[in-house]
């Protein structure tokens, strides 16, 4: 399945014609309770007021599972054992910043603590949404991952104008 770009993202042509840049690896955490997923609302910056998943970049020397558990703890205050994270989707993204991204989405239904806004300087809220009725203002990149998870799709492309 090829995911199509949505929303305001840098043109794929700009990304593909720019000098080679290392691919950024992001992790996204799908905290799932019944048929709902936890989203946080961005504060400030390009995506101010829009919803997204707890997420972030890998730190040097960190595994994707450790990064996902760390991001969940930092952003929404829950503790997740890395062994309780299940790979849900990977998407190769062009146009969501100056360099391509490889987004890895991990699902968990087991954590310790009740989610709260752990970064009020970066996020203005935390809320549960039904997987089938997401708000209209979800950032396109995490939205692609949520939809792919919901539909059982393991890999996708977002923002690339050609497939080799």
Phi, psi and omega in degrees: 000135177251123178274138180267151179294148178220146175079192181275100175231156177300144181298138179302325180299321178299316181295318186282338181264351180283161178303152182302132176234147179297145178286133177277136175254121178249151171241143180231138184248121175265097173276113186246127176233118186055238179250031180240158179231145180274129175237153174242149182258125182294147174237128178081167173074191185298330185252024181308129178085357181260154182271150175201175178272156167303128187198169176174179181270157175291143169274155179305133177076008184260140175282160179297325179291317177296321179297317180297316178297318179297313181299319178298318179295315182293314190274324183230009171070020179254150178258127180235129171287127180309328179294344179267007177262131180244130178300129182246326184192149170231135179229135175261118191245134169243139174093011177250041182141183184287344180231154175300156180231148170244110182261124178250124183254129181238134180257142171217148174239007182230121176204167178250131179103162177260129182302137177223170176280100182276350181226068183298342176285338181251336184230143181259356180184166179223134180205155176266139178227143174298137180302332180269355182221066180283154178295160181290336187257054173263136178303134187305320183297304177294329178300319178300319179292320179296314180297318179296318176301311181301324183268000178075028180264125186276334183216147176205167174242144178222122174089359178272135183271354177212155177237124181284000000 
